[in-house]
Amino acid sequence: MFEDVSVEVILSNHKSSRFHPKTGILQGSVLSPYLHSVYINSLPSFLRPAPLVDTDFNDPLIVAPKLNCLLYADDVVLIADADSLQSLLSKCEEHSLSLGYRWNPKKCVVVDPSPTCQKYYLYNSELPSEDYFPYLGVPIKPGGIIDKSALCNKTLTKHLER
């Protein structure tokens, strides 16, 4: 689709030599969001555990596994308890290595409600921990709870600045 793509980088009025990227999608292309969604589409099923079987009835009932991730374009949220978060991070790392992309640990944040503040890692880099994190502009507190007062303050401030 994008054959013979070459890239130059300009930094402080200095231009790099041309190079040919082997992976990735073109920044700014109208197709890039769609191509990224097709590419990353296998992540949720890769992270999903096998369906649970409820054997309380005569016929096994397949129960949907709990939600453990949200994806919107290149914004990804993992949802897990303290015991399973590192496992999900490791699976994300494995997925990225198998498809030739890399997460940026500097853009990752752990919103951890536990008082122990366990450390979590991606590519052997420790991930920072915060009290909240904005996902798609919505402030999220530990436990996946929307911080309503912060959201109202943000919205009010935005409208007052107009």
Tab-separated table of C-alpha atoms in Angstrom:
chain	number	residue	atom	x	y	z
A	1	MET	CA	0.000	0.000	0.000
A	2	PHE	CA	2.730	2.451	0.959
A	3	GLU	CA	5.534	1.271	-1.310
A	4	ASP	CA	8.954	2.875	-1.315
A	5	VAL	CA	8.229	5.298	1.539
A	6	SER	CA	11.165	7.459	2.562
A	7	VAL	CA	11.380	9.772	5.545
A	8	GLU	CA	13.496	12.789	6.442
A	9	VAL	CA	13.595	14.331	9.898
A	10	ILE	CA	14.110	18.057	10.410
A	11	LEU	CA	15.352	19.078	13.843
A	12	SER	CA	16.672	22.557	14.658
A	13	ASN	CA	16.865	23.412	10.939
A	14	HIS	CA	19.028	20.340	10.236
A	15	LYS	CA	17.725	17.706	7.854
A	16	SER	CA	18.580	14.036	8.312
A	17	SER	CA	19.458	11.652	5.517
A	18	ARG	CA	16.517	9.864	3.939
A	19	PHE	CA	15.680	6.460	5.360
A	20	HIS	CA	13.068	3.809	4.617
A	21	PRO	CA	10.951	2.787	7.630
A	22	LYS	CA	10.307	-0.948	7.901
A	23	THR	CA	7.344	-0.771	10.294
A	24	GLY	CA	4.734	1.715	11.417
A	25	ILE	CA	2.091	3.836	9.776
A	26	LEU	CA	2.402	7.270	8.245
A	27	GLN	CA	1.700	10.104	10.665
A	28	GLY	CA	-0.997	12.379	9.275
A	29	SER	CA	-2.268	10.025	6.583
A	30	VAL	CA	-6.071	9.776	6.421
A	31	LEU	CA	-5.677	5.984	6.329
A	32	SER	CA	-3.426	5.772	9.403
A	33	PRO	CA	-6.171	5.589	12.095
A	34	TYR	CA	-7.976	2.844	10.162
A	35	LEU	CA	-4.781	0.884	9.482
A	36	HIS	CA	-3.788	1.154	13.138
A	37	SER	CA	-7.165	-0.174	14.279
A	38	VAL	CA	-6.883	-3.155	11.913
A	39	TYR	CA	-3.324	-3.780	13.093
A	40	ILE	CA	-4.037	-3.551	16.837
A	41	ASN	CA	-7.377	-5.378	16.582
A	42	SER	CA	-5.856	-8.686	17.695
A	43	LEU	CA	-4.743	-7.234	21.067
A	44	PRO	CA	-8.065	-7.603	22.971
A	45	SER	CA	-8.455	-11.269	22.025
A	46	PHE	CA	-4.774	-11.863	22.842
A	47	LEU	CA	-5.324	-10.383	26.320
A	48	ARG	CA	-8.649	-12.122	26.892
A	49	PRO	CA	-8.572	-15.254	29.022
A	50	ALA	CA	-10.484	-18.311	27.858
A	51	PRO	CA	-14.229	-18.091	28.554
A	52	LEU	CA	-15.261	-19.318	31.973
A	53	VAL	CA	-17.495	-22.351	32.263
A	54	ASP	CA	-20.269	-22.328	34.866
A	55	THR	CA	-20.831	-25.941	35.911
A	56	ASP	CA	-23.631	-25.214	38.419
A	57	PHE	CA	-26.138	-26.280	35.764
A	58	ASN	CA	-26.478	-29.555	33.886
A	59	ASP	CA	-25.370	-27.885	30.663
A	60	PRO	CA	-22.193	-25.822	30.831
A	61	LEU	CA	-22.961	-22.149	30.400
A	62	ILE	CA	-20.314	-20.067	28.730
A	63	VAL	CA	-19.811	-16.879	30.716
A	64	ALA	CA	-18.215	-13.871	29.041
A	65	PRO	CA	-14.843	-12.969	30.512
A	66	LYS	CA	-14.593	-9.656	32.316
A	67	LEU	CA	-13.455	-6.592	30.430
A	68	ASN	CA	-9.679	-6.109	30.731
A	69	CYS	CA	-8.900	-3.451	28.122
A	70	LEU	CA	-10.324	-0.456	26.262
A	71	LEU	CA	-9.000	0.668	22.888
A	72	TYR	CA	-9.756	3.845	20.990
A	73	ALA	CA	-7.338	4.501	18.125
A	74	ASP	CA	-3.914	4.440	19.782
A	75	ASP	CA	-5.227	5.069	23.323
A	76	VAL	CA	-5.219	1.802	25.261
A	77	VAL	CA	-6.301	1.196	28.855
A	78	LEU	CA	-5.663	-2.042	30.733
A	79	ILE	CA	-8.115	-2.892	33.513
A	80	ALA	CA	-6.832	-5.324	36.107
A	81	ASP	CA	-6.385	-5.974	39.777
A	82	ALA	CA	-2.932	-5.725	41.330
A	83	ASP	CA	-2.289	-9.455	40.923
A	84	SER	CA	-2.988	-9.619	37.182
A	85	LEU	CA	-1.785	-6.240	35.863
A	86	GLN	CA	1.840	-7.307	35.378
A	87	SER	CA	0.650	-10.364	33.463
A	88	LEU	CA	-1.410	-8.142	31.123
A	89	LEU	CA	1.571	-5.819	30.642
A	90	SER	CA	3.753	-8.811	29.764
A	91	LYS	CA	1.159	-9.982	27.239
A	92	CYS	CA	1.063	-6.485	25.696
A	93	GLU	CA	4.837	-6.610	25.423
A	94	GLU	CA	4.670	-10.071	23.817
A	95	HIS	CA	2.006	-8.875	21.349
A	96	SER	CA	4.108	-5.873	20.359
A	97	LEU	CA	7.240	-7.938	19.806
A	98	SER	CA	5.347	-10.470	17.683
A	99	LEU	CA	3.951	-7.724	15.410
A	100	GLY	CA	7.011	-5.470	15.328
A	101	TYR	CA	5.795	-2.418	17.229
A	102	ARG	CA	6.726	-0.999	20.622
A	103	TRP	CA	4.746	0.626	23.415
A	104	ASN	CA	6.256	3.775	24.913
A	105	PRO	CA	6.645	3.201	28.690
A	106	LYS	CA	7.055	6.978	29.159
A	107	LYS	CA	3.458	7.434	27.972
A	108	CYS	CA	2.106	4.787	30.360
A	109	VAL	CA	0.635	5.440	33.811
A	110	VAL	CA	-0.589	3.058	36.499
A	111	VAL	CA	-3.570	4.273	38.531
A	112	ASP	CA	-3.157	2.054	41.570
A	113	PRO	CA	-5.668	2.145	44.435
A	114	SER	CA	-3.637	-0.161	46.673
A	115	PRO	CA	-1.695	1.312	49.590
A	116	THR	CA	1.307	-0.887	48.743
A	117	CYS	CA	1.915	0.840	45.406
A	118	GLN	CA	3.290	-2.261	43.716
A	119	LYS	CA	5.763	-1.599	40.895
A	120	TYR	CA	4.869	-2.573	37.322
A	121	TYR	CA	7.158	-2.911	34.317
A	122	LEU	CA	7.012	-2.771	30.533
A	123	TYR	CA	10.202	-3.707	28.621
A	124	ASN	CA	12.005	-3.704	32.002
A	125	SER	CA	11.092	-0.020	32.481
A	126	GLU	CA	9.226	0.841	35.671
A	127	LEU	CA	5.899	2.524	34.964
A	128	PRO	CA	4.968	5.668	36.916
A	129	SER	CA	2.008	5.626	39.294
A	130	GLU	CA	-0.501	8.483	39.550
A	131	ASP	CA	-3.658	9.301	41.535
A	132	TYR	CA	-5.685	9.695	38.332
A	133	PHE	CA	-5.235	9.599	34.582
A	134	PRO	CA	-7.197	11.340	31.809
A	135	TYR	CA	-8.493	8.855	29.233
A	136	LEU	CA	-9.926	10.554	26.151
A	137	GLY	CA	-10.183	13.720	28.247
A	138	VAL	CA	-12.061	12.058	31.109
A	139	PRO	CA	-10.211	11.931	34.473
A	140	ILE	CA	-10.171	8.365	35.807
A	141	LYS	CA	-9.463	7.577	39.472
A	142	PRO	CA	-8.318	4.256	40.951
A	143	GLY	CA	-10.844	1.498	40.425
A	144	GLY	CA	-11.820	2.912	37.020
A	145	ILE	CA	-14.097	5.524	38.594
A	146	ILE	CA	-14.716	8.756	36.702
A	147	ASP	CA	-13.596	11.738	38.786
A	148	LYS	CA	-16.821	13.733	38.389
A	149	SER	CA	-15.652	16.820	40.270
A	150	ALA	CA	-12.447	17.067	38.206
A	151	LEU	CA	-14.458	16.572	35.008
A	152	CYS	CA	-16.946	19.305	36.026
A	153	ASN	CA	-14.111	21.682	36.977
A	154	LYS	CA	-12.361	21.041	33.668
A	155	THR	CA	-15.562	21.610	31.683
A	156	LEU	CA	-16.456	24.745	33.654
A	157	THR	CA	-12.955	26.196	33.270
A	158	LYS	CA	-13.011	25.472	29.536
A	159	HIS	CA	-16.340	27.278	29.086
A	160	LEU	CA	-15.332	30.247	31.262
A	161	GLU	CA	-12.189	30.760	29.163
A	162	ARG	CA	-14.275	31.317	26.014
